[in-house]
C-alpha atoms as a PDB file:
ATOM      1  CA  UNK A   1       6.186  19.227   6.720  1.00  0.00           C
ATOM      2  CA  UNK A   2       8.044  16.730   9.200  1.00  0.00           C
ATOM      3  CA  UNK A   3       5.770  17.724  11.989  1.00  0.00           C
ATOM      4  CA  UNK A   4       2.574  17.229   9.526  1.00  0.00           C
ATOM      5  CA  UNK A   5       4.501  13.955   9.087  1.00  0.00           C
ATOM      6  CA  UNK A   6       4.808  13.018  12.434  1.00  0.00           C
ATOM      7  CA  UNK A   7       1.314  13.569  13.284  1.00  0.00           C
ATOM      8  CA  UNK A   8      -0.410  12.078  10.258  1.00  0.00           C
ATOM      9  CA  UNK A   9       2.072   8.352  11.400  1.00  0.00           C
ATOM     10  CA  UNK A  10       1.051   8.934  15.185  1.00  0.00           C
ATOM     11  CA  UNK A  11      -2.705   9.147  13.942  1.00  0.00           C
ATOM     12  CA  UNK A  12      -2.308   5.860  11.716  1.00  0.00           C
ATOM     13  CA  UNK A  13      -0.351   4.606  14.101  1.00  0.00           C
ATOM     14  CA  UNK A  14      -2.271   4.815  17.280  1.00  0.00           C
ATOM     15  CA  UNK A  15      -5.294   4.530  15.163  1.00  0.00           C
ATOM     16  CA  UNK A  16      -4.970   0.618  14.857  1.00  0.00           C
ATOM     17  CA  UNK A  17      -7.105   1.054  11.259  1.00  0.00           C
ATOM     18  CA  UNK A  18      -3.955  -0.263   9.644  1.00  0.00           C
ATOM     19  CA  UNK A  19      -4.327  -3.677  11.241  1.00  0.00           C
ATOM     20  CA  UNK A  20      -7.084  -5.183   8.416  1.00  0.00           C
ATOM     21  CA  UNK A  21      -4.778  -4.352   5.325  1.00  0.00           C
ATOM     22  CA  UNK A  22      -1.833  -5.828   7.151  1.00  0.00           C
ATOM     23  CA  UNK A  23      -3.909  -9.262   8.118  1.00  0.00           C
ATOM     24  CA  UNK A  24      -5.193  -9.100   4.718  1.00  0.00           C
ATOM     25  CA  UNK A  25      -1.771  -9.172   2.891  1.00  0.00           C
ATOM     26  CA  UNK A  26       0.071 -11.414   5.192  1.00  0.00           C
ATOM     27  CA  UNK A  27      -3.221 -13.601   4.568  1.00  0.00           C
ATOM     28  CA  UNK A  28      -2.763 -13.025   0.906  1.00  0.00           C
ATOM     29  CA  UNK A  29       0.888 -14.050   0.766  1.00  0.00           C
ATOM     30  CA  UNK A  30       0.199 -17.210   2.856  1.00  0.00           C
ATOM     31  CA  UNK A  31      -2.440 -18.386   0.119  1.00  0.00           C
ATOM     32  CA  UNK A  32      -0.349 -17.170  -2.894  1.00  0.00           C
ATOM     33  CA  UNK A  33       3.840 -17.388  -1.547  1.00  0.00           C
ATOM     34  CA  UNK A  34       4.727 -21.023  -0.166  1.00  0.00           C
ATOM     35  CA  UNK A  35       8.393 -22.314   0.173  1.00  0.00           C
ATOM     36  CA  UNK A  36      10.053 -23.256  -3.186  1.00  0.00           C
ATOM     37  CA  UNK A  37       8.220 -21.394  -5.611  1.00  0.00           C
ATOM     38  CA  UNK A  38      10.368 -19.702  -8.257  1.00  0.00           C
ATOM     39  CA  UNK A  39      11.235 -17.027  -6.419  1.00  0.00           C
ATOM     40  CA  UNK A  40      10.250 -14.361  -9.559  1.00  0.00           C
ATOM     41  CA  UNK A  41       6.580 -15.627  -9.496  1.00  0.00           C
ATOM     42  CA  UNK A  42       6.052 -15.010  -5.768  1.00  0.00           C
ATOM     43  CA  UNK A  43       7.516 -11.494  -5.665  1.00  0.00           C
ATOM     44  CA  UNK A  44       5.314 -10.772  -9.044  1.00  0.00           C
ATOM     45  CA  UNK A  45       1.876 -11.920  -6.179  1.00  0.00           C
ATOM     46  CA  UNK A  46       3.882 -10.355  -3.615  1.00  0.00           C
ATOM     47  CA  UNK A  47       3.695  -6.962  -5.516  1.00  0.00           C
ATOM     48  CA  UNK A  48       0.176  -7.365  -6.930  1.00  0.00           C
ATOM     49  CA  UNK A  49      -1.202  -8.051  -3.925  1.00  0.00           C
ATOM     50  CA  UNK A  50      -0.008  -5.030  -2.473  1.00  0.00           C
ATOM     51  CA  UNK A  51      -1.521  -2.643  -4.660  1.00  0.00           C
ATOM     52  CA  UNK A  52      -5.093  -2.759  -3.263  1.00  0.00           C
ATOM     53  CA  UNK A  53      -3.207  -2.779   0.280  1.00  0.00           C
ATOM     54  CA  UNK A  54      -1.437   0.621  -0.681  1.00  0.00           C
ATOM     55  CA  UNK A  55      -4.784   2.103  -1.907  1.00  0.00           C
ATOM     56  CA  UNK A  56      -6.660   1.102   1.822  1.00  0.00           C
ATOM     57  CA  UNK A  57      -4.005   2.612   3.609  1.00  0.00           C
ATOM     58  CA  UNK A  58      -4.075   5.249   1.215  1.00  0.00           C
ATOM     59  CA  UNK A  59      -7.839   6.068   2.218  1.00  0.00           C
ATOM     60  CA  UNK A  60      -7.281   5.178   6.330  1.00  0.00           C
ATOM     61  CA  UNK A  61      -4.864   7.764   6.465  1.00  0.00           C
ATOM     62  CA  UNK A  62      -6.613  10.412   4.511  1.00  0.00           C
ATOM     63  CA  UNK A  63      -9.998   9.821   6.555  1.00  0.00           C
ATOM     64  CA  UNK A  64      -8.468   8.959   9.873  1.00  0.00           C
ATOM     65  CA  UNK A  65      -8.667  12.917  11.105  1.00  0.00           C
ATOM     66  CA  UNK A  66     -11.877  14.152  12.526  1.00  0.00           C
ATOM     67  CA  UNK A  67     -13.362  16.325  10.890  1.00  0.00           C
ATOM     68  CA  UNK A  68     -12.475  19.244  13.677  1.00  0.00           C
ATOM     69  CA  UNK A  69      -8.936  18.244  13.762  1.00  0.00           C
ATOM     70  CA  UNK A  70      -8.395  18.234  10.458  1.00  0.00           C
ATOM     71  CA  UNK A  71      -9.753  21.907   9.955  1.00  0.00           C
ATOM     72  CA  UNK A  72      -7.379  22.681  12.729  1.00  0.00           C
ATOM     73  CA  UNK A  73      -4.743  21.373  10.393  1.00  0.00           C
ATOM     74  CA  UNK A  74      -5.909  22.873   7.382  1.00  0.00           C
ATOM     75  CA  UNK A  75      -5.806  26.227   9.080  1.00  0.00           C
ATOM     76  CA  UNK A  76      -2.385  26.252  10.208  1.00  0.00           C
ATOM     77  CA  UNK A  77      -0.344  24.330   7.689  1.00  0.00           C
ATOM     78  CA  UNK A  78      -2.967  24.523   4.859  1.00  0.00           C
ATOM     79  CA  UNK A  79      -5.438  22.501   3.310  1.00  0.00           C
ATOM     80  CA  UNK A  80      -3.015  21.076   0.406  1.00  0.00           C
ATOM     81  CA  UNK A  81       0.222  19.920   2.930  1.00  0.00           C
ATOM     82  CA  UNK A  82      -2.009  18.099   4.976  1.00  0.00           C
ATOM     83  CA  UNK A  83      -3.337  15.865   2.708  1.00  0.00           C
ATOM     84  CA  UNK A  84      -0.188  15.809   1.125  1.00  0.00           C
ATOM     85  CA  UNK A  85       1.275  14.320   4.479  1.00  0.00           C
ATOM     86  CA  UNK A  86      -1.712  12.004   5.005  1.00  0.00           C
ATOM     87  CA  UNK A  87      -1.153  10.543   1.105  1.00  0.00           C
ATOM     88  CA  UNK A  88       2.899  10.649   2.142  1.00  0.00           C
ATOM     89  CA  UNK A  89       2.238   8.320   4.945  1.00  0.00           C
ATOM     90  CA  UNK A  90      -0.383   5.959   3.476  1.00  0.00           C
ATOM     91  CA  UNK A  91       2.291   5.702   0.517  1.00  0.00           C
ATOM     92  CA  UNK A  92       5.227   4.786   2.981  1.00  0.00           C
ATOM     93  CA  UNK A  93       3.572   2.659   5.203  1.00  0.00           C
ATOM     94  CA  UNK A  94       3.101   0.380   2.037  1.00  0.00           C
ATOM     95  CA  UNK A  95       6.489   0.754   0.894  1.00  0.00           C
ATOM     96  CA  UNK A  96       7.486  -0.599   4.180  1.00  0.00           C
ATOM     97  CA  UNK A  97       5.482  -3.455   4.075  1.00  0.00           C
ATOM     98  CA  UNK A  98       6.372  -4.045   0.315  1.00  0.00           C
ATOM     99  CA  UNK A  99       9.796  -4.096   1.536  1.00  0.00           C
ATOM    100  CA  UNK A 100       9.956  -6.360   4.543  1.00  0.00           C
ATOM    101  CA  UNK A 101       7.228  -8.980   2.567  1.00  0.00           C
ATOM    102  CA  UNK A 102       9.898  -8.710  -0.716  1.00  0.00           C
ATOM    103  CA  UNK A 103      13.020  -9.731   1.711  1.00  0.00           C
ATOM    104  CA  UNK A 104      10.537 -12.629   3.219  1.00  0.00           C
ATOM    105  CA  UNK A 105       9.299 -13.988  -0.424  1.00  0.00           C
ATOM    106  CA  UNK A 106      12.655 -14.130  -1.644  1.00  0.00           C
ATOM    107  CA  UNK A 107      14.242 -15.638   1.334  1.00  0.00           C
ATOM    108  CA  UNK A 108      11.411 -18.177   1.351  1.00  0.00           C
ATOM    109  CA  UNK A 109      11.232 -19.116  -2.615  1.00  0.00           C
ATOM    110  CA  UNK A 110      13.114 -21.249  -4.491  1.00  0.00           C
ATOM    111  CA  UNK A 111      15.536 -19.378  -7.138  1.00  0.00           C
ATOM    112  CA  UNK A 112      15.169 -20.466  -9.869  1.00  0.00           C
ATOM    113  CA  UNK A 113      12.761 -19.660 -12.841  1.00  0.00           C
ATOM    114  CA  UNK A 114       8.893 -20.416 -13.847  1.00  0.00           C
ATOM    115  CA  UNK A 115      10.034 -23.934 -15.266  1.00  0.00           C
ATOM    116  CA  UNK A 116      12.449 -24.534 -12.684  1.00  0.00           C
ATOM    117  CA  UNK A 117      15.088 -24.289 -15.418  1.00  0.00           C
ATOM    118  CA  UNK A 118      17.381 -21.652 -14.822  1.00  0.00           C
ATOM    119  CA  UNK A 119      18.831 -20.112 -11.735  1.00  0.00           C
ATOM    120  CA  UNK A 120      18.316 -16.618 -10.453  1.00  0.00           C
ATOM    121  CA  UNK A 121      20.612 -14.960  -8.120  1.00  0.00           C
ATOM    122  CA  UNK A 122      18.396 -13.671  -5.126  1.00  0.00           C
ATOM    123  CA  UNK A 123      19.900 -10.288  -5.014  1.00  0.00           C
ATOM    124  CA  UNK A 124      18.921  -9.546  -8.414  1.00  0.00           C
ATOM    125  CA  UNK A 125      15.447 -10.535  -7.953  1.00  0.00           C
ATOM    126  CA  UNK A 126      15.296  -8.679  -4.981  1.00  0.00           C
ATOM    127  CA  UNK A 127      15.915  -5.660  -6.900  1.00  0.00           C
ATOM    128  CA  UNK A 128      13.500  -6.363  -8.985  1.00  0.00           C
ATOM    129  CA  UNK A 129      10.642  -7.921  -6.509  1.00  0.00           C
ATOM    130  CA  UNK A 130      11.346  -4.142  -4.711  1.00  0.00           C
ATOM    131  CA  UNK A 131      11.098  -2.373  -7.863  1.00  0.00           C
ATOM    132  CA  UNK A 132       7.381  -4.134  -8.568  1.00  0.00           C
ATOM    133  CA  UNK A 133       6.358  -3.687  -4.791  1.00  0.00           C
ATOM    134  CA  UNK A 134       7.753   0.551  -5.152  1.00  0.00           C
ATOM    135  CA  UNK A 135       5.296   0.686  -8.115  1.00  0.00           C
ATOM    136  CA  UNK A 136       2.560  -1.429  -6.871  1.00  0.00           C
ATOM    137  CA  UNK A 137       2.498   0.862  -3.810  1.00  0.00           C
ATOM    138  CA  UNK A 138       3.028   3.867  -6.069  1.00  0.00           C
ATOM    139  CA  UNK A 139      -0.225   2.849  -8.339  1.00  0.00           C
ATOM    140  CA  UNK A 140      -2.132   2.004  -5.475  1.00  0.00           C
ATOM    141  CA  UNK A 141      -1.538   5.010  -3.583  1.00  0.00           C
ATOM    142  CA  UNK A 142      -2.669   6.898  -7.144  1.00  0.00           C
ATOM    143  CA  UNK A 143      -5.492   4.683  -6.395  1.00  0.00           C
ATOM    144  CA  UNK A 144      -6.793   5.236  -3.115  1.00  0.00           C
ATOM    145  CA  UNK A 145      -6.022   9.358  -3.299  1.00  0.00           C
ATOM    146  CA  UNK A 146      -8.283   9.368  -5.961  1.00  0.00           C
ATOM    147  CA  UNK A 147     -11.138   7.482  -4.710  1.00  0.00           C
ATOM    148  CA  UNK A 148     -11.028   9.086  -1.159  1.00  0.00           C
ATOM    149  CA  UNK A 149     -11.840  12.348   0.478  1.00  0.00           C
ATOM    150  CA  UNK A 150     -11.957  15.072  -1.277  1.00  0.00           C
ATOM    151  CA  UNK A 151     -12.043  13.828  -4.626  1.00  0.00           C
ATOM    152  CA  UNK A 152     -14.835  11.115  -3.274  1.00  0.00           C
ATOM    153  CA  UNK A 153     -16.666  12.168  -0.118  1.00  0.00           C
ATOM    154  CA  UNK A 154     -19.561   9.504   0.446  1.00  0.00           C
ATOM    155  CA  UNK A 155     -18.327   6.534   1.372  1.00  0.00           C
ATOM    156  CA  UNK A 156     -20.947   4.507  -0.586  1.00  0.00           C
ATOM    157  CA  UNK A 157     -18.938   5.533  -3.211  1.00  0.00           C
ATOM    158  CA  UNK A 158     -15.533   5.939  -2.639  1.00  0.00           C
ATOM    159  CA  UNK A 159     -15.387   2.450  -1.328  1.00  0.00           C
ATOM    160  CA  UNK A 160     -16.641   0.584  -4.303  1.00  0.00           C
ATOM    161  CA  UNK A 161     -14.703   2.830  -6.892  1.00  0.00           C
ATOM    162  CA  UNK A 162     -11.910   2.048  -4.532  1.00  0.00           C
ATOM    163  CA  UNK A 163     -11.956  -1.717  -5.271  1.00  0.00           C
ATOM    164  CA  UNK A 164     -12.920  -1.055  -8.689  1.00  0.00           C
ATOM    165  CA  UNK A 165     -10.111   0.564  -9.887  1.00  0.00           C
ATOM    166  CA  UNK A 166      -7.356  -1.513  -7.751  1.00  0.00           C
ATOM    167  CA  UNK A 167      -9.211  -4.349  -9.715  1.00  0.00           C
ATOM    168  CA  UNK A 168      -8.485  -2.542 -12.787  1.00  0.00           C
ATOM    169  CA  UNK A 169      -5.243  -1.530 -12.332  1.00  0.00           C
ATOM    170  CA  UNK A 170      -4.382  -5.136 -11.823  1.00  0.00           C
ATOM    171  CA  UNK A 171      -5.892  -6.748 -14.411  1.00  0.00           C
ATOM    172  CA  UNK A 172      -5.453  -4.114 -17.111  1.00  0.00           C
ATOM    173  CA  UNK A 173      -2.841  -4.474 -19.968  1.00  0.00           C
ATOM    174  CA  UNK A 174       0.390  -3.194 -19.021  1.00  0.00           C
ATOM    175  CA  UNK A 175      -0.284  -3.768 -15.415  1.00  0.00           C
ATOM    176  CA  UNK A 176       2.920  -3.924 -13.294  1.00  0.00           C
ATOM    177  CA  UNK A 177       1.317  -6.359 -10.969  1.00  0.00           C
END
């Protein structure tokens, strides 16, 4: 499985397809996360913003193969560890950027609360700004495994069920974004 690993990062990697997610969420957290915000309300935008990241990265990895290379795959490691690898490194690419933009947010915010009442220790928030980023990236890779190949193979619709259900996930009731 670390080999599969190995070769599903090179391919992402070397790939350059995980550029417009990136741009897009360090664009996102410009607009959204600005210097003395309560640090709790940017690492709550921090964290929703990253679930429709997670689910692109999601669907670049599982799609970035040709077609000949990944039956090449398939045939000697099987059909099922291969995507599982491809999913794998979609999901920890997003962790990693959930990470590094939860130690920027809270380094950047203000900590204190929403009404700029009450002070909150940064390492505790941290915790928590990771915790919302881990599932944001968790619900997002959910997301973009089930709107990609094989579940979804035309791209006419995976795409706009894609952004459907990130939308969704967001904006329905006991979202954690």
């Amino acid at each position: 499985m670390t080999a599969l690993l190995r070769y599903q990062t090179a391919l992402l990697l070397r790939s350059q397809r995980w550029l417009p997610p990136v741009v897009l969420y360090a664009a996102a957290l410009g607009i959204g996360v600005q210097g003395g915000q309560p640090v709790l309300d940017s690492l709550g935008w921090a964290a929703a913003v990253l679930l429709p990241v997670a689910a692109w990265l999601v669907r670049i990895c599982v799609t970035g193969e040709p077609p000949a290379a990944r039956g090449c795959v398939s045939a000697a490691r099987g059909p099922a560890r291969s995507h599982l690898a491809a999913v794998l490194v979609g999901l920890a690419a997003a962790v990693v950027l959930g990470a590094v933009a939860t130690v920027v947010v809270t380094l950047i915010s203000d900590p204190v609360s929403t009404g700029h009442g009450t002070r909150v220790s940064p390492l505790p928030a941290a915790g928590a700004g990771l915790l919302a980023a881990l599932v944001c990236a968790l619900l997002g890779t959910a997301v973009g495994a089930l709107t990609a190949w094989p579940v979804l193979r035309s791209p006419g619709r995976a795409v706009p069920a894609l952004l459907l259900a990130a939308l969704l996930a967001l904006v329905a009731s006991g979202s954690p974004g």
